[in-house]
Tab-separated table of C-alpha atoms and ligand atoms in Angstrom:
chain	number	residue	atom	x	y	z
A	1	MET	CA	-13.826	34.327	38.071
A	2	ASN	CA	-17.423	33.315	38.489
A	3	SER	CA	-18.508	32.200	41.981
A	4	PRO	CA	-19.962	28.654	42.218
A	5	GLY	CA	-23.394	29.990	43.283
A	6	LYS	CA	-23.507	32.452	40.414
A	7	GLY	CA	-22.385	29.697	38.036
A	8	SER	CA	-25.190	27.328	39.033
A	9	ARG	CA	-27.807	30.116	38.749
A	10	LEU	CA	-26.516	30.977	35.298
A	11	LEU	CA	-26.623	27.314	34.255
A	12	LYS	CA	-30.212	26.984	35.499
A	13	ASN	CA	-31.300	30.082	33.545
A	14	LEU	CA	-29.543	28.830	30.430
A	15	ILE	CA	-31.496	25.565	30.474
A	16	VAL	CA	-34.775	27.526	30.750
A	17	GLU	CA	-33.705	29.594	27.723
A	18	VAL	CA	-32.825	26.443	25.770
A	19	ASN	CA	-36.270	24.991	26.435
A	20	ASN	CA	-37.910	28.141	25.050
A	21	SER	CA	-35.692	28.380	21.995
A	22	ASP	CA	-35.274	26.826	18.566
A	23	ILE	CA	-32.702	24.425	20.065
A	24	SER	CA	-35.552	22.524	21.691
A	25	SER	CA	-37.166	22.065	18.254
A	26	ILE	CA	-34.876	19.072	17.723
A	27	LYS	CA	-36.038	17.490	20.973
A	28	GLU	CA	-39.199	15.817	19.671
A	29	THR	CA	-37.668	14.150	16.616
A	30	VAL	CA	-34.495	13.132	18.433
A	31	THR	CA	-36.329	11.649	21.439
A	32	GLN	CA	-38.717	9.814	19.126
A	33	LEU	CA	-35.800	8.385	17.163
A	34	ILE	CA	-34.185	7.306	20.442
A	35	ARG	CA	-37.425	5.516	21.387
A	36	ILE	CA	-37.437	3.661	18.074
A	37	ILE	CA	-33.744	2.847	18.395
A	38	ASN	CA	-34.199	1.420	21.897
A	39	ASP	CA	-37.214	-0.676	21.010
A	40	PRO	CA	-36.108	-3.953	19.425
A	41	LYS	CA	-39.645	-4.443	18.099
A	42	SER	CA	-39.615	-1.166	16.141
A	43	SER	CA	-40.170	-1.432	12.399
A	44	ALA	CA	-39.566	0.550	9.221
A	45	ASP	CA	-43.134	1.847	9.609
A	46	ASP	CA	-42.378	3.354	13.039
A	47	LEU	CA	-39.340	5.098	11.582
A	48	LYS	CA	-41.379	6.330	8.628
A	49	HIS	CA	-44.011	7.815	10.974
A	50	ALA	CA	-41.379	9.494	13.158
A	51	ILE	CA	-39.828	11.153	10.126
A	52	GLU	CA	-43.095	12.019	8.404
A	53	ILE	CA	-44.308	14.170	11.297
A	54	ASP	CA	-41.481	16.495	10.334
A	55	PRO	CA	-42.126	17.403	6.654
A	56	PRO	CA	-38.943	19.476	6.076
A	57	LEU	CA	-36.915	16.565	7.457
A	58	SER	CA	-38.735	14.082	5.189
A	59	ALA	CA	-38.167	16.224	2.117
A	60	LYS	CA	-34.501	16.725	2.966
A	61	LEU	CA	-33.895	12.979	3.461
A	62	VAL	CA	-35.536	12.084	0.153
A	63	LYS	CA	-33.340	14.710	-1.523
A	64	ILE	CA	-30.183	13.264	0.065
A	65	VAL	CA	-31.020	9.707	-0.951
A	66	ARG	CA	-31.629	10.951	-4.507
A	67	SER	CA	-28.294	12.822	-4.523
A	68	ALA	CA	-25.157	11.596	-6.251
A	69	TYR	CA	-23.832	10.423	-2.844
A	70	TYR	CA	-26.318	7.559	-2.680
A	71	GLY	CA	-26.953	7.413	-6.399
A	72	TYR	CA	-30.713	6.762	-6.345
A	73	THR	CA	-31.239	9.677	-8.685
A	74	LYS	CA	-34.866	9.329	-9.715
A	75	GLU	CA	-36.676	6.358	-8.336
A	76	ILE	CA	-37.070	7.550	-4.712
A	77	ASN	CA	-40.249	9.532	-4.118
A	78	ASP	CA	-40.963	9.194	-0.414
A	79	ILE	CA	-39.419	8.224	2.867
A	80	ARG	CA	-40.692	4.649	2.726
A	81	GLU	CA	-38.869	4.061	-0.574
A	82	ALA	CA	-35.776	5.721	0.858
A	83	ILE	CA	-35.791	3.261	3.808
A	84	VAL	CA	-36.172	0.323	1.423
A	85	CYS	CA	-33.256	1.498	-0.746
A	86	ILE	CA	-30.624	2.550	1.748
A	87	GLY	CA	-31.770	0.724	4.859
A	88	PHE	CA	-33.258	1.355	8.285
A	89	ASP	CA	-29.953	2.091	10.074
A	90	THR	CA	-28.665	4.551	7.482
A	91	ILE	CA	-31.955	6.470	7.416
A	92	LYS	CA	-31.929	6.680	11.229
A	93	GLU	CA	-28.433	8.194	11.113
A	94	LEU	CA	-29.303	10.571	8.285
A	95	ALA	CA	-32.421	11.734	10.128
A	96	LEU	CA	-30.379	12.420	13.272
A	97	ASN	CA	-27.681	14.202	11.244
A	98	GLN	CA	-30.177	16.460	9.531
A	99	LYS	CA	-32.071	17.281	12.694
A	100	VAL	CA	-28.996	18.048	14.782
A	101	PHE	CA	-27.368	19.946	11.881
A	102	ASN	CA	-30.067	22.635	12.180
A	103	LEU	CA	-28.312	23.787	15.337
A	104	PHE	CA	-25.003	24.313	13.598
A	105	LYS	CA	-26.067	26.263	10.530
A	106	GLU	CA	-25.140	29.837	11.400
A	107	TYR	CA	-21.720	30.941	10.358
A	108	GLU	CA	-19.438	33.175	12.350
A	109	TYR	CA	-15.707	32.848	12.598
A	110	ILE	CA	-14.453	33.521	16.156
A	111	TYR	CA	-10.838	32.758	17.044
A	112	GLY	CA	-10.682	29.632	14.910
A	113	TYR	CA	-14.206	28.466	15.807
A	114	THR	CA	-17.165	28.124	13.457
A	115	ARG	CA	-20.325	26.135	14.020
A	116	ILE	CA	-19.619	24.220	10.832
A	117	SER	CA	-16.176	23.129	12.066
A	118	LEU	CA	-17.805	22.050	15.335
A	119	TRP	CA	-20.436	20.154	13.333
A	120	LYS	CA	-17.736	18.387	11.373
A	121	HIS	CA	-16.091	17.440	14.671
A	122	CYS	CA	-19.373	16.094	16.102
A	123	ILE	CA	-20.251	14.041	13.053
A	124	ALA	CA	-16.689	12.657	12.956
A	125	VAL	CA	-16.966	11.625	16.642
A	126	ALA	CA	-20.343	9.976	15.904
A	127	ILE	CA	-18.929	7.954	12.986
A	128	CYS	CA	-15.669	7.156	14.795
A	129	GLY	CA	-17.536	6.124	17.970
A	130	LYS	CA	-19.809	3.836	15.961
A	131	LEU	CA	-16.822	2.157	14.271
A	132	ILE	CA	-14.873	1.750	17.541
A	133	TYR	CA	-17.897	0.274	19.324
A	134	ARG	CA	-18.616	-2.112	16.477
A	135	SER	CA	-15.026	-3.306	16.283
A	136	VAL	CA	-14.588	-3.711	20.062
A	137	PHE	CA	-17.984	-5.027	21.159
A	138	ARG	CA	-19.168	-6.545	17.871
A	139	GLN	CA	-22.517	-4.786	18.301
A	140	TYR	CA	-24.248	-1.730	17.006
A	141	ASP	CA	-25.571	0.706	19.588
A	142	ASP	CA	-27.256	3.833	18.200
A	143	THR	CA	-26.724	5.568	21.517
A	144	ILE	CA	-23.072	5.948	20.495
A	145	TYR	CA	-23.981	7.764	17.320
A	146	ILE	CA	-26.309	10.151	19.140
A	147	ALA	CA	-23.754	10.735	21.917
A	148	GLY	CA	-21.180	11.653	19.249
A	149	LEU	CA	-23.530	14.074	17.502
A	150	LEU	CA	-24.657	15.755	20.719
A	151	HIS	CA	-21.656	15.531	23.073
A	152	ASP	CA	-20.645	19.163	22.407
A	153	ILE	CA	-24.179	20.634	22.211
A	154	GLY	CA	-23.247	22.804	25.227
A	155	TYR	CA	-21.012	24.963	23.008
A	156	ILE	CA	-23.981	25.867	20.816
A	157	VAL	CA	-25.904	26.965	23.913
A	158	VAL	CA	-23.085	29.237	25.132
A	159	ASP	CA	-22.515	30.517	21.574
A	160	GLN	CA	-26.223	31.359	21.212
A	161	PHE	CA	-27.152	32.701	24.656
A	162	LEU	CA	-23.887	34.036	26.079
A	163	PRO	CA	-22.077	35.330	22.962
A	164	LYS	CA	-19.911	37.815	24.848
A	165	GLU	CA	-18.685	35.181	27.303
A	166	PHE	CA	-18.254	32.685	24.461
A	167	LYS	CA	-15.873	35.045	22.640
A	168	GLU	CA	-13.932	35.542	25.882
A	169	ILE	CA	-13.664	31.763	26.362
A	170	LEU	CA	-12.371	31.215	22.824
A	171	LYS	CA	-9.945	34.111	23.149
A	172	LYS	CA	-8.619	32.875	26.502
A	173	SER	CA	-8.208	29.347	25.182
A	174	ARG	CA	-6.356	30.512	22.096
A	175	PHE	CA	-4.065	33.174	23.531
A	176	GLU	CA	-3.415	31.717	26.981
A	177	LYS	CA	-3.070	28.196	25.532
A	178	LYS	CA	-5.759	26.819	27.816
A	179	SER	CA	-8.258	24.098	27.050
A	180	LEU	CA	-11.766	25.372	26.357
A	181	ILE	CA	-12.916	23.454	29.429
A	182	ASP	CA	-10.573	25.394	31.730
A	183	ALA	CA	-11.500	28.714	30.092
A	184	GLU	CA	-15.202	27.863	30.569
A	185	LYS	CA	-14.682	27.035	34.242
A	186	GLU	CA	-12.917	30.361	34.787
A	187	ILE	CA	-15.416	32.517	32.923
A	188	LEU	CA	-18.731	30.721	33.498
A	189	GLY	CA	-18.109	28.499	36.510
A	190	PHE	CA	-19.337	25.451	34.541
A	191	THR	CA	-18.581	23.730	31.229
A	192	HIS	CA	-20.276	22.764	27.959
A	193	ALA	CA	-20.303	19.174	29.282
A	194	ASP	CA	-22.374	20.340	32.306
A	195	ILE	CA	-24.815	22.071	29.953
A	196	GLY	CA	-24.995	18.976	27.719
A	197	LYS	CA	-25.729	16.808	30.760
A	198	ARG	CA	-28.574	19.077	31.911
A	199	ILE	CA	-30.142	19.179	28.429
A	200	ALA	CA	-29.863	15.400	28.026
A	201	GLU	CA	-31.574	14.937	31.430
A	202	GLU	CA	-34.295	17.501	30.644
A	203	TRP	CA	-35.046	15.824	27.332
A	204	GLY	CA	-35.349	12.410	28.958
A	205	PHE	CA	-32.416	10.780	27.174
A	206	PRO	CA	-31.326	7.314	28.399
A	207	ASP	CA	-28.986	7.426	31.426
A	208	SER	CA	-26.068	5.940	29.474
A	209	LEU	CA	-26.323	8.804	26.983
A	210	VAL	CA	-26.533	11.408	29.757
A	211	TYR	CA	-23.443	9.861	31.340
A	212	ALA	CA	-21.398	9.826	28.099
A	213	ILE	CA	-22.225	13.492	27.349
A	214	ALA	CA	-21.603	14.572	30.951
A	215	ASN	CA	-18.225	12.840	31.199
A	216	HIS	CA	-16.681	13.384	27.808
A	217	HIS	CA	-13.998	15.589	29.380
A	218	SER	CA	-13.712	14.046	32.840
A	219	LEU	CA	-14.017	10.346	32.760
A	220	TYR	CA	-14.732	8.416	35.949
A	221	PRO	CA	-16.057	5.184	34.508
A	222	GLU	CA	-14.952	3.040	37.445
A	223	GLN	CA	-17.896	4.425	39.393
A	224	GLU	CA	-20.520	3.365	36.896
A	225	ASN	CA	-22.067	0.240	35.488
A	226	GLU	CA	-20.512	-1.663	32.618
A	227	GLU	CA	-22.881	-0.459	29.906
A	228	TYR	CA	-22.178	3.179	30.784
A	229	GLN	CA	-18.462	2.507	30.771
A	230	LYS	CA	-18.561	0.966	27.298
A	231	ILE	CA	-20.254	4.024	25.814
A	232	ALA	CA	-18.232	6.573	27.784
A	233	TYR	CA	-14.858	4.980	26.917
A	234	THR	CA	-15.851	4.800	23.268
A	235	ILE	CA	-16.924	8.448	23.054
A	236	TYR	CA	-13.860	9.577	24.943
A	237	ALA	CA	-11.521	7.680	22.616
A	238	ALA	CA	-13.385	8.869	19.501
A	239	ASP	CA	-13.407	12.507	20.649
A	240	TYR	CA	-9.680	12.472	21.308
A	241	ALA	CA	-8.719	10.511	18.175
A	242	CYS	CA	-10.666	12.878	15.876
A	243	GLN	CA	-9.060	15.963	17.431
A	244	ARG	CA	-5.616	14.417	17.262
A	245	LYS	CA	-6.130	14.039	13.516
A	246	ASN	CA	-7.526	17.586	13.184
A	247	ILE	CA	-10.895	16.473	11.879
A	248	GLY	CA	-13.180	19.450	12.454
A	249	TYR	CA	-12.973	21.730	15.468
A	250	ASP	CA	-10.273	21.145	18.080
A	251	GLU	CA	-11.183	21.839	21.726
A	252	ASN	CA	-7.538	22.392	22.622
A	253	PHE	CA	-7.593	19.673	25.244
A	254	HIS	CA	-4.277	18.005	24.590
A	255	GLU	CA	-3.573	17.065	28.190
A	256	ARG	CA	-6.173	14.335	27.795
A	257	LYS	CA	-3.564	12.046	26.257
A	258	ASN	CA	-3.171	9.902	29.411
A	259	LEU	CA	-6.880	9.390	29.788
A	260	PHE	CA	-7.134	8.522	26.108
A	261	GLN	CA	-4.446	5.857	26.523
A	262	LYS	CA	-6.358	4.467	29.486
A	263	CYS	CA	-9.558	4.248	27.407
A	264	ARG	CA	-7.706	2.728	24.480
A	265	ILE	CA	-6.226	0.017	26.712
A	266	LYS	CA	-9.581	-0.677	28.427
A	267	LEU	CA	-11.145	-1.036	24.990
A	268	LYS	CA	-8.242	-3.323	23.970
A	269	LEU	CA	-7.645	-1.205	20.882
A	270	THR	CA	-4.177	-0.891	19.403
A	271	GLU	CA	-2.928	2.429	18.005
A	272	LYS	CA	-2.910	0.702	14.617
A	273	ALA	CA	-6.595	-0.147	14.976
A	274	ILE	CA	-7.361	3.478	15.892
A	275	ASP	CA	-5.427	4.678	12.809
A	276	TYR	CA	-7.382	2.285	10.620
A	277	ILE	CA	-10.701	3.533	12.015
A	278	ILE	CA	-9.680	7.193	11.704
A	279	GLU	CA	-8.783	6.638	8.061
A	280	LYS	CA	-12.298	5.338	7.478
A	281	VAL	CA	-13.754	8.382	9.287
A	282	GLU	CA	-11.674	10.730	7.125
A	283	ASN	CA	-12.867	8.998	3.948
A	284	GLU	CA	-16.476	9.239	5.062
A	285	ILE	CA	-16.129	12.944	5.928
A	286	THR	CA	-14.428	13.663	2.582
A	287	LYS	CA	-17.254	11.916	0.736
A	288	MET	CA	-19.777	13.996	2.682
A	289	GLU	CA	-17.850	17.181	1.886
A	290	GLU	CA	-17.745	16.340	-1.788
A	291	ALA	CA	-21.488	15.735	-1.741
A	292	GLY	CA	-21.965	19.199	-0.184
A	293	PHE	CA	-23.155	17.969	3.248
A	294	PHE	CA	-21.145	20.628	5.085
B	1	FE2	FE1	-16.278	18.721	24.403
B	2	FE2	FE1	-15.743	17.053	21.312
């Protein structure tokens, strides 16, 4: 087992590596999108500028909007037209998806894990979280979508910078029937949620987002303000509900059932409502699969 001191040194070094790696290439676009999202005065022009500074992202978004999925086969030529056709909110989500997806591209199958299956899990949690939040609070908060996409970013960091340890963690989780979180604590002395928290802080994400990422496996919402609780409960419920339905990667964290029930009750969501939302998530993911998004 890793000693606590060794664990915190390792975590500190990892964050330095992240900041000097291709993972940090998503930072600028994602933080800029967060700024636009959090500014009620932001316009389609601000979004257009944020996307245009990233030409591969612009080109990719235009291609997606012209694909059979959205059906605008010919008439879209630039990002401005894409925003007009499919809307500000959808373009924001697509831009985030594309940017974050860059982290998940590489393919290696290790004890049931692939980056693509993790990506599918993250996008499912983002969509599910958005739908839960909208149905419970009757509002749209983009922070939920980003928290869903990035809540498990810590896995990518361990996968990329500590591949030997990552294989050990996956092996331990699979063969000793442990959650990934417990295997991480034993082998590293910290978890992917701790890494996610540190990255979110380093990148200047809003506190509510830092809190949701940090606590997606160990929820203590009573200690925090109401806004944080709303986001954290939603992400927790979405994360659990997607894994229960085997959508994408499963973190083998089944003992979370009690905490999930607590979140569900706090959110005043019935099991039936969760099933209804999950069905929508599954349909959305299937449509994305058919359009070749994964
Ligand atoms: Fe996780
Ligand atoms: Fe997760």
